[in-house]
Coordinates of C-alpha atoms in Angstrom, one line a residue:
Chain A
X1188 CA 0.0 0.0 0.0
X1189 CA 1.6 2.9 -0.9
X1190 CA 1.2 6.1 1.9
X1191 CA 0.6 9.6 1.0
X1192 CA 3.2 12.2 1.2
X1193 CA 1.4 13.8 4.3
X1194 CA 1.0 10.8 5.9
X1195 CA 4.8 10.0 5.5
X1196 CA 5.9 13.3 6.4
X1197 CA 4.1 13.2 10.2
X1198 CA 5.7 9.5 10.1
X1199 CA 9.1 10.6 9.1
X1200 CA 9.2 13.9 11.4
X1201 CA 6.3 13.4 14.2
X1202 CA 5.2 17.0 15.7
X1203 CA 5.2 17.2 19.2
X1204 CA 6.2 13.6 20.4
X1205 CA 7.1 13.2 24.3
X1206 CA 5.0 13.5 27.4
X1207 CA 3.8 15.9 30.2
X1208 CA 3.6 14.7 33.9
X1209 CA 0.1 13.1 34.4
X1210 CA -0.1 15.0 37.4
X1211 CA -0.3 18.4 36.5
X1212 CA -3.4 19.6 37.3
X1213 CA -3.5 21.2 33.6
X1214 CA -2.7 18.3 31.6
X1215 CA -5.4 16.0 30.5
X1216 CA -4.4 12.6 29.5
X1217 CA -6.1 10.2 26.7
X1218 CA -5.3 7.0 26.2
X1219 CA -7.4 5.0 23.6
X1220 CA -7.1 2.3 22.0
X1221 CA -5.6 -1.3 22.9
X1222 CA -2.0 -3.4 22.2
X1223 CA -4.2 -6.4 21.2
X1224 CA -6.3 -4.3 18.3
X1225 CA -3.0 -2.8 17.2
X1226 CA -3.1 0.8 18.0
X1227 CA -3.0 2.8 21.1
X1228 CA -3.0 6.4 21.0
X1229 CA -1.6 8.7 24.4
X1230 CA -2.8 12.2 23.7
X1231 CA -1.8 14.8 26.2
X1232 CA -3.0 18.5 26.3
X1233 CA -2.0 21.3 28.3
X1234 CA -5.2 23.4 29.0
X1235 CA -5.4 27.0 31.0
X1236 CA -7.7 28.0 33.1
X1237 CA -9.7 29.5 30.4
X1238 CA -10.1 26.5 28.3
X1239 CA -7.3 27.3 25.4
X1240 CA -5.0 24.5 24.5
X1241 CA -1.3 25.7 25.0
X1242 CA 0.3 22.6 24.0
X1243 CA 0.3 19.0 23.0
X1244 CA 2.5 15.2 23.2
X1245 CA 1.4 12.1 22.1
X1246 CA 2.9 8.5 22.1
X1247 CA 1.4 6.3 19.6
X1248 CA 2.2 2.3 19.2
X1249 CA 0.2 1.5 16.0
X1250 CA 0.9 1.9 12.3
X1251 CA 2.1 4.9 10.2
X1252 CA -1.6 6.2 9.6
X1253 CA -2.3 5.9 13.3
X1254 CA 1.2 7.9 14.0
X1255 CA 0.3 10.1 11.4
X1256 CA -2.9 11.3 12.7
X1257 CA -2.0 11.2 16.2
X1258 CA 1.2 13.7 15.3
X1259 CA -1.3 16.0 13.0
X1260 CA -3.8 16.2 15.9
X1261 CA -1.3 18.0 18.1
X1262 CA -0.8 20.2 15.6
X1263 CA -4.7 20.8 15.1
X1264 CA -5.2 21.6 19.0
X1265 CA -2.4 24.1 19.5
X1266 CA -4.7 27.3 20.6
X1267 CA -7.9 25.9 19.8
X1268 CA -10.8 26.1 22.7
X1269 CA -11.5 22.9 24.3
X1270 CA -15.3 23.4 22.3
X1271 CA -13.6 24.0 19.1
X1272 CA -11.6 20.9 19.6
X1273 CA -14.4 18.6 20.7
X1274 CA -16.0 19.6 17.5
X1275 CA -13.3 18.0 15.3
X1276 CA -14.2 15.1 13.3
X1277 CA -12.2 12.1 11.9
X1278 CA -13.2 13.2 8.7
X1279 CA -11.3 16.0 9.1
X1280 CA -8.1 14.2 9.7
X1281 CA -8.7 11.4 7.1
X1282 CA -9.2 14.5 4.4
X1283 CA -6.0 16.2 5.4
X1284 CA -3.9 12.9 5.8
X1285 CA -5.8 11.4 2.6
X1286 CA -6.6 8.2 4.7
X1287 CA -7.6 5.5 2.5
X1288 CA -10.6 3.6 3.9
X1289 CA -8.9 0.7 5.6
X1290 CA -7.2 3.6 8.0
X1291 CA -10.2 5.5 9.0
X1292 CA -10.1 3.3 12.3
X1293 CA -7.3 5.5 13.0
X1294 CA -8.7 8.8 12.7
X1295 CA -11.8 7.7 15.1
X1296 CA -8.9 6.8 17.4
X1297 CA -7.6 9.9 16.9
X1298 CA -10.7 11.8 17.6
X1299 CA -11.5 9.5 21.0
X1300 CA -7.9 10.1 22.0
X1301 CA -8.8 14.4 22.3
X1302 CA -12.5 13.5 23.5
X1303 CA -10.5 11.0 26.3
X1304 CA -7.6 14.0 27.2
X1305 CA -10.5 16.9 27.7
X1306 CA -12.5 14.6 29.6
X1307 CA -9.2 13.9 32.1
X1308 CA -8.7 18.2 32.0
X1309 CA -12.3 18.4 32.9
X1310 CA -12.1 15.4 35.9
X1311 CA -9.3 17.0 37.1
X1312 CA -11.0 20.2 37.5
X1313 CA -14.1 18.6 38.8
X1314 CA -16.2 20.1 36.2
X1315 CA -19.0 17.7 34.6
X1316 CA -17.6 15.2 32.6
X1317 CA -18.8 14.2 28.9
X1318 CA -18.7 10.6 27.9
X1319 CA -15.7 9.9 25.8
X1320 CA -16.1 7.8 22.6
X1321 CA -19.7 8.5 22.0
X1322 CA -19.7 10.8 19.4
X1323 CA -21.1 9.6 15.8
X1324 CA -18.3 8.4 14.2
X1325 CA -18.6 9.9 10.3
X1326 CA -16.5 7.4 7.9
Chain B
X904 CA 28.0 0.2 0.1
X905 CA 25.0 -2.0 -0.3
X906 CA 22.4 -1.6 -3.0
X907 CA 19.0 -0.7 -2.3
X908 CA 16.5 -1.6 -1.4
X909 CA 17.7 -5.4 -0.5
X910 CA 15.2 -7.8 -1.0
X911 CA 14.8 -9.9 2.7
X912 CA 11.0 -11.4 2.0
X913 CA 12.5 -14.7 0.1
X914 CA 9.3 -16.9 1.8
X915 CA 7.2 -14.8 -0.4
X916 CA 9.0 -15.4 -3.5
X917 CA 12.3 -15.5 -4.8
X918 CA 14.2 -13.7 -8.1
X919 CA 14.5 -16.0 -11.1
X920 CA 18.1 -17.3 -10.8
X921 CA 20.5 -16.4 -14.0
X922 CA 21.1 -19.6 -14.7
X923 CA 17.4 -20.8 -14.3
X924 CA 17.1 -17.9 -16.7
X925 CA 19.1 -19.4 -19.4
X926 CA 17.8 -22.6 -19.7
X927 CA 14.3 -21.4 -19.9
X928 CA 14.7 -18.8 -22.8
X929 CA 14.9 -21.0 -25.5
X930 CA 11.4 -22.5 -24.8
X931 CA 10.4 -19.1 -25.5
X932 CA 10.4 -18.6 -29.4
X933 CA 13.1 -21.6 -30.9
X934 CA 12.1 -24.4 -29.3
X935 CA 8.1 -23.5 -28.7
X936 CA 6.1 -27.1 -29.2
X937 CA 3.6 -28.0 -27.4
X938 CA 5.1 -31.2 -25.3
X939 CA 1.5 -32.6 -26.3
X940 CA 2.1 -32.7 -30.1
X941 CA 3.2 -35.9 -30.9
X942 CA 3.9 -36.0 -34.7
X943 CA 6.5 -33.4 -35.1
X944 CA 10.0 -32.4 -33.9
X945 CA 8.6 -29.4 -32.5
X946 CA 6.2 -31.4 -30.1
X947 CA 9.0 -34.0 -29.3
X948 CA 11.8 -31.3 -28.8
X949 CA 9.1 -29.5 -26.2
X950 CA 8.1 -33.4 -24.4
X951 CA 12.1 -34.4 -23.9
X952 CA 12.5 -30.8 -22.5
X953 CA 9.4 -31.8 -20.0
X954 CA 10.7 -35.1 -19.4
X955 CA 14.0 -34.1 -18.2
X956 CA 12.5 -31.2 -15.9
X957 CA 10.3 -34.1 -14.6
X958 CA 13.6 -36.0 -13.6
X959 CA 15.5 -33.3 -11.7
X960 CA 12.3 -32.5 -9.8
X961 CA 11.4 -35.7 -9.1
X962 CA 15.4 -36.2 -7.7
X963 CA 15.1 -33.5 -5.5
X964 CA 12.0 -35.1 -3.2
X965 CA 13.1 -38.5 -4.2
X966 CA 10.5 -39.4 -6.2
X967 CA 9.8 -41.0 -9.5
X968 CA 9.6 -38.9 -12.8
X969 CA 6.2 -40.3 -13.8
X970 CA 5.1 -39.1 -9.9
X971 CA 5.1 -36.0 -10.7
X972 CA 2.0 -33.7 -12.2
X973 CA 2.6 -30.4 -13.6
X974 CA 0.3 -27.5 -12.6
X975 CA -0.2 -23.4 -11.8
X976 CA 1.8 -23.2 -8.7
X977 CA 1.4 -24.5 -5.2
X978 CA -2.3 -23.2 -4.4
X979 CA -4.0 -25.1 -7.5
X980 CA -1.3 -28.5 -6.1
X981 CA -2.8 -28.1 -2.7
X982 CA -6.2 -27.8 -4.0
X983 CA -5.9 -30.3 -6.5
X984 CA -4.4 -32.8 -4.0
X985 CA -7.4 -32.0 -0.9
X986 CA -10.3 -31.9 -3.4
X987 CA -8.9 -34.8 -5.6
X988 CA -8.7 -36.7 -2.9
X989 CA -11.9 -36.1 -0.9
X990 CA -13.8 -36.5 -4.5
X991 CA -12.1 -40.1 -5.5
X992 CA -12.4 -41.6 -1.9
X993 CA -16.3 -40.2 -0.8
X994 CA -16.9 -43.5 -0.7
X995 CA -14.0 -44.2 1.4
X996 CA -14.5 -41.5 3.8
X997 CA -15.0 -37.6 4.5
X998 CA -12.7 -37.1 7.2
X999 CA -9.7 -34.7 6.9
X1000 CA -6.6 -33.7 8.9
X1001 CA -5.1 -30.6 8.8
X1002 CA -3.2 -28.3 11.4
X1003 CA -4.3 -24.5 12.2
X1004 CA -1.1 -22.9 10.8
X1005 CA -1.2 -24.0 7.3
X1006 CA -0.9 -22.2 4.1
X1007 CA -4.8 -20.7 3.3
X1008 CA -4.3 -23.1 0.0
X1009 CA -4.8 -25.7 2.4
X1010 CA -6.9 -24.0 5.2
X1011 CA -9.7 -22.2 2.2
X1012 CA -9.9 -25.8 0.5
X1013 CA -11.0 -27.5 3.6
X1014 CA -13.1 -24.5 4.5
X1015 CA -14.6 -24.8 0.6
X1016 CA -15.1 -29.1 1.3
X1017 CA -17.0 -28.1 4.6
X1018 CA -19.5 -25.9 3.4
X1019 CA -20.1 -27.9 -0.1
X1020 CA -20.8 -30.8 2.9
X1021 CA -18.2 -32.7 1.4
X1022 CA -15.8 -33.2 4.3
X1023 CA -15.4 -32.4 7.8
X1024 CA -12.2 -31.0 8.8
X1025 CA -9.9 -31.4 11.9
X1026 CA -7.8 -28.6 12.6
X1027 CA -5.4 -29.6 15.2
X1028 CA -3.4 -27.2 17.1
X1029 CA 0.3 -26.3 17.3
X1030 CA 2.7 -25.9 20.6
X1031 CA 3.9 -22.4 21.1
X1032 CA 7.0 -23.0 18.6
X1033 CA 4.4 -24.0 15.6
X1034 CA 4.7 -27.7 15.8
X1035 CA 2.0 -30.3 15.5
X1036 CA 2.1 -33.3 18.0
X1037 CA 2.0 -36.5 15.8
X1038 CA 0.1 -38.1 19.1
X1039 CA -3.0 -35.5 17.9
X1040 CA -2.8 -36.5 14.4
X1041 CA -3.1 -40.0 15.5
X1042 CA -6.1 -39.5 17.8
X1043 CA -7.8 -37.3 15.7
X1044 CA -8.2 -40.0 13.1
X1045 CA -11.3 -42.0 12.6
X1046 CA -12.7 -44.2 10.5
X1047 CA -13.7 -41.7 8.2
X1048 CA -10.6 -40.0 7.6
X1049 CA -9.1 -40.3 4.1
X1050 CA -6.7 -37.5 4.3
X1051 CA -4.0 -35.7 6.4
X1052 CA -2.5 -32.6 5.2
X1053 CA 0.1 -31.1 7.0
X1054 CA 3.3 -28.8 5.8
X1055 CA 6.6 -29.8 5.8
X1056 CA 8.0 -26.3 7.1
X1057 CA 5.6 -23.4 7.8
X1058 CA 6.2 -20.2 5.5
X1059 CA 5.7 -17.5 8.7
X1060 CA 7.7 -18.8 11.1
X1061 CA 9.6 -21.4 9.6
X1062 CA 9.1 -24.5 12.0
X1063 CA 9.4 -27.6 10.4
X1064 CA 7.3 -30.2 11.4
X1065 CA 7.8 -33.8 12.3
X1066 CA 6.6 -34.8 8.8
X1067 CA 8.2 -38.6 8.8
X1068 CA 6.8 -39.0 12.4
X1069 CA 3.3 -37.7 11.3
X1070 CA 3.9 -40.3 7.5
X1071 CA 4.6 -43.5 10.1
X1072 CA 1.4 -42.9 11.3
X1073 CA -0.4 -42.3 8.2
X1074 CA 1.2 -45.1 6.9
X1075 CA 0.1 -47.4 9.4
X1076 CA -3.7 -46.3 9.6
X1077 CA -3.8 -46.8 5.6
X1078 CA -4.5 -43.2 5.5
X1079 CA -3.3 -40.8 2.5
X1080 CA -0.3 -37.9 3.2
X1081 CA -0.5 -34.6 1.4
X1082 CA 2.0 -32.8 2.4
X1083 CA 2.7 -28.8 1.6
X1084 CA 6.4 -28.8 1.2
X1085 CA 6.4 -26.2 -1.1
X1086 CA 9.1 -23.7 1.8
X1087 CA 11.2 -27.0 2.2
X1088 CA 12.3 -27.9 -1.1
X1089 CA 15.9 -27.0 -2.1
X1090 CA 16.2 -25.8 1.2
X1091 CA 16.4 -29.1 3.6
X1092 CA 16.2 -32.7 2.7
X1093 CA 13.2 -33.7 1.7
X1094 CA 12.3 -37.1 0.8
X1095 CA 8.5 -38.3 0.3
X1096 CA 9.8 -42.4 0.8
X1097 CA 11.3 -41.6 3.6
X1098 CA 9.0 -39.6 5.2
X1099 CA 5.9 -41.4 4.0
X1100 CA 4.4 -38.8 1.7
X1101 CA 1.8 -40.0 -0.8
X1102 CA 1.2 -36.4 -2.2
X1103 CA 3.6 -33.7 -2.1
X1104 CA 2.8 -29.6 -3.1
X1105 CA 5.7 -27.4 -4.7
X1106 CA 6.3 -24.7 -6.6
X1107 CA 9.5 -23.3 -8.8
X1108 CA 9.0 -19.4 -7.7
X1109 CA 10.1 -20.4 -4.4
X1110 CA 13.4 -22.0 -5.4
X1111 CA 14.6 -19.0 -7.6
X1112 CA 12.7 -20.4 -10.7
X1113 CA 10.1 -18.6 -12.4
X1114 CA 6.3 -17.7 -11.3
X1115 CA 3.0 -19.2 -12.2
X1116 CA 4.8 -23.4 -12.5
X1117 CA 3.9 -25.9 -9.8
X1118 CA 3.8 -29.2 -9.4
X1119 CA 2.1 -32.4 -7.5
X1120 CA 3.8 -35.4 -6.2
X1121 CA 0.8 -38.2 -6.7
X1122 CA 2.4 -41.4 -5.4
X1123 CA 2.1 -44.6 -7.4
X1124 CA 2.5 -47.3 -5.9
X1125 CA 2.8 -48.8 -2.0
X1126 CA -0.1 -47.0 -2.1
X1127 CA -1.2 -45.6 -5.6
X1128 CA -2.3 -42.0 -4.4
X1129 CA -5.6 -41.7 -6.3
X1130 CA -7.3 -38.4 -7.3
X1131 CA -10.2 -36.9 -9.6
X1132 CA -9.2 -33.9 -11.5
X1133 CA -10.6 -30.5 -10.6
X1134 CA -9.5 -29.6 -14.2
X1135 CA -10.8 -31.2 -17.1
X1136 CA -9.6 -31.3 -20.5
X1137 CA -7.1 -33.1 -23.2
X1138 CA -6.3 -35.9 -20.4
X1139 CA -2.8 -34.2 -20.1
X1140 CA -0.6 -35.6 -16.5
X1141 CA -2.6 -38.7 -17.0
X1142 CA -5.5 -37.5 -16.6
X1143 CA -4.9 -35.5 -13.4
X1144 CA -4.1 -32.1 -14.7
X1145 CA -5.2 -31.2 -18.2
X1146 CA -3.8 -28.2 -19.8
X1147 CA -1.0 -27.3 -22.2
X1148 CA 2.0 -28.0 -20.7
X1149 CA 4.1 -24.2 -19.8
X1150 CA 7.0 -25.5 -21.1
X1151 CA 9.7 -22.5 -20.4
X1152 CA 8.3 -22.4 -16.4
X1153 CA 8.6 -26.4 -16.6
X1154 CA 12.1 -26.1 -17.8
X1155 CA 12.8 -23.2 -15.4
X1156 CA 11.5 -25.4 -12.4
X1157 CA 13.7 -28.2 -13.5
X1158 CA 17.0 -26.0 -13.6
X1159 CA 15.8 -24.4 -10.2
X1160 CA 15.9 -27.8 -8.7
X1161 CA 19.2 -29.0 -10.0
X1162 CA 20.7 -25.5 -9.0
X1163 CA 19.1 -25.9 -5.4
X1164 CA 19.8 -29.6 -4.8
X1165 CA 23.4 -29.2 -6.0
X1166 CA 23.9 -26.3 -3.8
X1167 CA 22.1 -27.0 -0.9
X1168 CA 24.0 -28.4 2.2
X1169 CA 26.4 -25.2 1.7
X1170 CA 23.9 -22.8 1.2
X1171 CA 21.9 -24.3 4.1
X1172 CA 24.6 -23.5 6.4
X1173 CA 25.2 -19.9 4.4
X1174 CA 21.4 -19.4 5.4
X1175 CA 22.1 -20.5 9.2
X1176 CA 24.9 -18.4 9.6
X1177 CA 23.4 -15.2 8.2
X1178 CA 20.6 -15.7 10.0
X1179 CA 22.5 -16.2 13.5
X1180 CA 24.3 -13.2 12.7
X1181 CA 21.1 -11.4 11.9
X1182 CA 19.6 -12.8 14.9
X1183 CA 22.6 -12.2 17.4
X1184 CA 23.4 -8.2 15.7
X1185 CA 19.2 -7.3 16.9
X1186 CA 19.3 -9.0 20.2
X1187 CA 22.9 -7.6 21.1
X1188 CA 21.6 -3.7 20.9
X1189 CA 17.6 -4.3 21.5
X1190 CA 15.9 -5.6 24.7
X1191 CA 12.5 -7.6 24.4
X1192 CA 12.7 -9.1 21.1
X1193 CA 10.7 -12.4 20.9
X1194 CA 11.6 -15.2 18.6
X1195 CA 8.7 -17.0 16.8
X1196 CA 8.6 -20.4 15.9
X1197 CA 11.0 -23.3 17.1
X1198 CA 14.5 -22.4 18.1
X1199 CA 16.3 -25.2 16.1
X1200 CA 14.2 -27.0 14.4
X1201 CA 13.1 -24.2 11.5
X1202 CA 13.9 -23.3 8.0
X1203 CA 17.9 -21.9 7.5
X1204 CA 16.7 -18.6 6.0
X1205 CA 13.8 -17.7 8.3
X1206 CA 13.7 -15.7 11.3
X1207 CA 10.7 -14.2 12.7
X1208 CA 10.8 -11.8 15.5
X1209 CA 8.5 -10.2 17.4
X1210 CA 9.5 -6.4 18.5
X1211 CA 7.5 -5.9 21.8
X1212 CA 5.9 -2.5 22.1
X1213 CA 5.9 -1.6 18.3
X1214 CA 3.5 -2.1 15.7
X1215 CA 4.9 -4.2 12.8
X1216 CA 3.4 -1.9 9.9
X1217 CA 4.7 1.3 11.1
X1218 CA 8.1 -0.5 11.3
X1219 CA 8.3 -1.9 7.9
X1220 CA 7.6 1.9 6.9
X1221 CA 10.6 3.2 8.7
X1222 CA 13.0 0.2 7.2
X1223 CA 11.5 0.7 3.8
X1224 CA 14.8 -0.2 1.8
X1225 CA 14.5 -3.2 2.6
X1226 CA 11.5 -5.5 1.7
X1227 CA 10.8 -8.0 4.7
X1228 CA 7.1 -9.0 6.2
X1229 CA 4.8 -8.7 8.8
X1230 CA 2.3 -10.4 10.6
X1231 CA 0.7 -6.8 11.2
X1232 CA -2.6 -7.3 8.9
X1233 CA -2.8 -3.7 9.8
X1234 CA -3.0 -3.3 5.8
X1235 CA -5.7 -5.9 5.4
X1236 CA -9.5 -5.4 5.7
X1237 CA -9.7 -7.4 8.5
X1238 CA -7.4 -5.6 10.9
X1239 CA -6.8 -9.0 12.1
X1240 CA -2.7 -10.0 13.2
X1241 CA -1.5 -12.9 11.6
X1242 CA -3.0 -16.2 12.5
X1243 CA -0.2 -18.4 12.3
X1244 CA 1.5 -16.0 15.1
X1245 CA -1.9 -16.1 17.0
X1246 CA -2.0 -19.9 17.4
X1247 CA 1.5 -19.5 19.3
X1248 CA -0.5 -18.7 21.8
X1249 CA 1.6 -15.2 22.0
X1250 CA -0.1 -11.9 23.2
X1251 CA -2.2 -10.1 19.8
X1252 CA 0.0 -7.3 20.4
X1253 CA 3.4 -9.7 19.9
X1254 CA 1.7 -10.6 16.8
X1255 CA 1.0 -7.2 15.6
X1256 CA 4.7 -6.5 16.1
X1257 CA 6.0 -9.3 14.8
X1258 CA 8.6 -9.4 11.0
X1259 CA 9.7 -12.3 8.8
X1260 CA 13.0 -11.9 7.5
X1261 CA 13.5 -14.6 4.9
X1262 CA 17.5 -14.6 4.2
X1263 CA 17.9 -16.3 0.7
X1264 CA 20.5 -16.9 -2.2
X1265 CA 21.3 -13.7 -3.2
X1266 CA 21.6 -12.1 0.5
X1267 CA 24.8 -10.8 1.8
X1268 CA 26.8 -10.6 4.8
X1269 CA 26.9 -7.1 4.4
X1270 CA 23.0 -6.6 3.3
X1271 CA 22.6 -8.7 7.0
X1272 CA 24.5 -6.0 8.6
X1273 CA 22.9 -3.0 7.0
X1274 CA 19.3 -4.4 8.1
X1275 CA 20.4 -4.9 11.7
X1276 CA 21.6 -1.5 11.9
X1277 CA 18.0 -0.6 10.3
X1278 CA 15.9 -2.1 12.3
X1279 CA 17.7 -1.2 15.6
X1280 CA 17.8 2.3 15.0
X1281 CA 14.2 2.1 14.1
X1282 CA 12.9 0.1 16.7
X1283 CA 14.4 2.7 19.0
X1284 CA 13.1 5.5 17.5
X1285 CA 9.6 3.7 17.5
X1286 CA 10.0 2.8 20.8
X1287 CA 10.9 6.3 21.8
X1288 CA 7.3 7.2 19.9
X1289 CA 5.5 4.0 21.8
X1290 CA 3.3 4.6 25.0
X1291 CA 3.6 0.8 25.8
X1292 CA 7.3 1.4 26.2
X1293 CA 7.0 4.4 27.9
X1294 CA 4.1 2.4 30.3
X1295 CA 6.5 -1.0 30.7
X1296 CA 9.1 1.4 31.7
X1297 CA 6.9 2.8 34.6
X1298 CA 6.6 -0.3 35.4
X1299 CA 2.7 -0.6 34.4
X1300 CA 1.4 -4.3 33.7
X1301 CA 0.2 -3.7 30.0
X1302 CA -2.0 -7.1 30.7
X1303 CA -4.1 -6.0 33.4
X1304 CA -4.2 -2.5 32.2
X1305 CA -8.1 -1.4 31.6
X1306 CA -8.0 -0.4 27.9
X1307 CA -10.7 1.6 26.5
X1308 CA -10.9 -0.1 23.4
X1309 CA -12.8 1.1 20.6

């Protein structure tokens, strides 16, 4: 199967690899996904008080898609407002990584894994938590 | 320096050797009867061309040349062989032994015999190095059975099975043999007398002779292997495979075998050595690599190694100058890892990061050393990318971790 150039290039040079401390009380953690399925995503944001992202890691065991839409996503929450962010799609990311259908299951990963880290912000902060994973999947 | 990209996936097929090359270009355009004709020197020139091919790949399984039908390529043999034989003996029986880990040749024709309502199938299990138990075959048989297929060495992970053991027993039941040995050939001994064999699967492109030319061993006599044809037509390979002859492949896969049974006890320990060195260069620089299939008792040119906490596809994209496998089906529709891994018994996420190097002819000391230096820098840079490494590090059991799956 032969990748696209985008989906090579966040392969080759991943944006915004590493970790935060779980701990920090501004850092939400997702982690979605399971070893035995193939892919599991870490998405970690750094969130201020007033809801902007200021940064973003990720870890990601899984294939180059699954890498590849993990690394973009970082790059997609980078100032956004936690609403703006929870209103991303996996559409989105399969258009701009031009995901061929066999790899969509790693853009809905993708999109769990920033539903999964705003939910951890939100815990953290004891505000009312939304129910990760439930959104309608478009594919 | 090396030249790129080196070609490491020798299980899935191998290059058309020079000299296998050369033997078969003639049958091209000079020398282009049909082995069928029998009235001109055209037809004779293409038959004595057949008949010689015959010979050297009969030699090499130690078979007779009249033992030998001609067909496609291994599939159509293993088909030809499991629904041949299921069709001739129904009055027999409709009983057939296979294993789990067999070629889906084997595994989609028994599958195909179940749900015409044709045969049912045993599918026995392996031990977590790939091997059958002969014990199983022999108390799975009834007195229905009319068939046991099993392979001689298994084309993931290269365990060789204890074939002769498995023929004793066959043997002694009056049961027929099939046996797909279509990895083993030209690479170990393999000898369908000795081992008991009655029908035998192989194919040229494996052996560094040219695509789309099998053959089937059909024993015949002490017992006469009998089969109906799943191909009918002139009454060509008496009567078992009807078709015009593909004389050029036939002569290539009769030059492949003299090459690889000439050859063969040196380039055996060739294989073993590269692949010790390939084996011993990973494991010296990377912790948690898993070894799949049986420690000794494998195929010289196979290793398959399992590289814990990264996903097989996303390494064959960072190593992608050299062409080597992986039981990742994170490229098929299924999303499901590779089965033959699975029945190990090893975790799905070993499976997923599992890779089959297959060392063969053409593969170099120094292509060995380049691809360990490959793959270790990639596997750390994966690793460095993997949350289950980060998480093992920590200390976390990645077993009884509560994953939200999807």
């Amino acid at each position: 199967m032969a990748y696209s150039s985008k989906v090579l290039d966040h392969y080759n040079n991943p944006r915004n690899v590493g970790s935060f401390a779980k701990d920090e009380p501004n850092v939400g953690t997702g982690v979605v996904g399971a070893p035995e399925c193939g892919d599991v995503m870490k998405l970690q944001l750094k969130i201020s008080e007033e809801g902007v992202i200021e940064d973003a890691r990720f870890k990601t065991f899984g294939c180059g898609s699954a890498i590849a839409s993990s690394s973009y996503v970082t790059e997609l929450m980078k100032g956004k407002r936690i609403e703006e962010a929870l209103r991303i799609k996996n559409t989105s990311i399969v258009q701009e990584l031009n995901l061929p259908p066999v790899k969509i299951h790693c853009s809905v990963l993708a999109e769990d894994a920033i539903k999964a880290a705003i939910n951890d912000w939100k815990s953290r902060r004891g505000a009312e938590v939304e129910q990760p994973g439930r959104a309608e999947h478009a594919s | 320096m090396v030249k790129l990209p080196i070609y490491m996936d020798n299980h899935a097929t191998t290059p058309v050797d020079p000299r296998v090359l050369e033997a078969m270009l003639p049958y091209f355009n000079g020398r282009f009867g049909n082995a069928a004709s029998r009235n001109h020197s055209f037809g004779w020139e293409a038959e004595e061309a057949v008949d010689k091919a015959r010979t050297s790949i009969a030699a090499i399984i130690g078979a007779k040349p009249k033992e030998i039908i001609f067909t496609s390529g291994a599939t159509e043999s293993d088909n030809l062989a499991i629904k041949g034989v299921v069709e001739f003996y129904k009055e027999k029986g409709n009983h057939v032994i296979t294993c789990v880990t067999e070629h889906k040749a084997v595994l989609d024709s028994c599958r195909a015999l179940e749900r015409q309502g044709r045969a049912t199938v045993t599918y026995l299990p392996v031990d977590r190095y790939g091997m059958v138990d002969p014990d199983d075959v022999r108390r799975a048989i009834t007195d229905r059975t009319v068939l046991i297929t099993i392979m001689w060495a298994n084309n993931e992970i290269g365990t060789i099975h204890p074939v002769a053991e498995i023929g004793r027993i066959a043997r002694e039941k009056g049961i027929l043999f099939h046996c797909d040995a279509v990895q083993a050939i030209g690479k170990v001994p393999v000898d369908a007398e000795a081992a008991g064999i009655d029908l035998m699967s192989l194919t040229a492109h494996k052996i560094y002779g040219p695509k789309g030319v099998g053959a089937l061993y059909v024993r015949s006599k002490a017992p006469r292997a009998r089969l109906s044809p799943i191909i009918d037509g002139g009454g060509h390979e008496r009567g078992m495979r009807s078709g015009t002859l593909n004389v050029p492949g036939i002569v290539g896969f009769g030059a492949a075998c003299e090459t690889a049974a000439h050859e063969m006890a040196e380039e055996a320990q060739r294989m073993t050595d590269l692949r010790s060195r390939l084996h011993a260069g990973i494991c010296e620089r990377l912790d948690d690599v898993h070894l799949n299939g049986h420690p000794t008792q494998r195929l010289p040119g196979n290793l398959n190694l399992s590289f814990a906490y990264v996903e097989g596809e996303s390494l064959l994209m960072g190593i992608n100058d050299v062409a080597v496998s992986s039981g990742s089906a994170c490229t098929s529709a299924t999303l499901e890892p590779s089965y033959v891994i699975r029945a190990l018994g090893v975790s799905d996420e070993l499976a997923h990061s599992s890779i089959r190097f297959g060392l063969g002819r053409f593969n170099t000391a120094e292509e060995v050393d380049y691809v360990t230096e490959r793959v270790v820098k990639e596997v750390r840079r994966l690793r460095e990318m993997s949350p289950l490494y980060e998480m093992a590090k920590e200390g976390i059991d990645l077993k009884s971790f509560q994953w939200k799956a999807q």
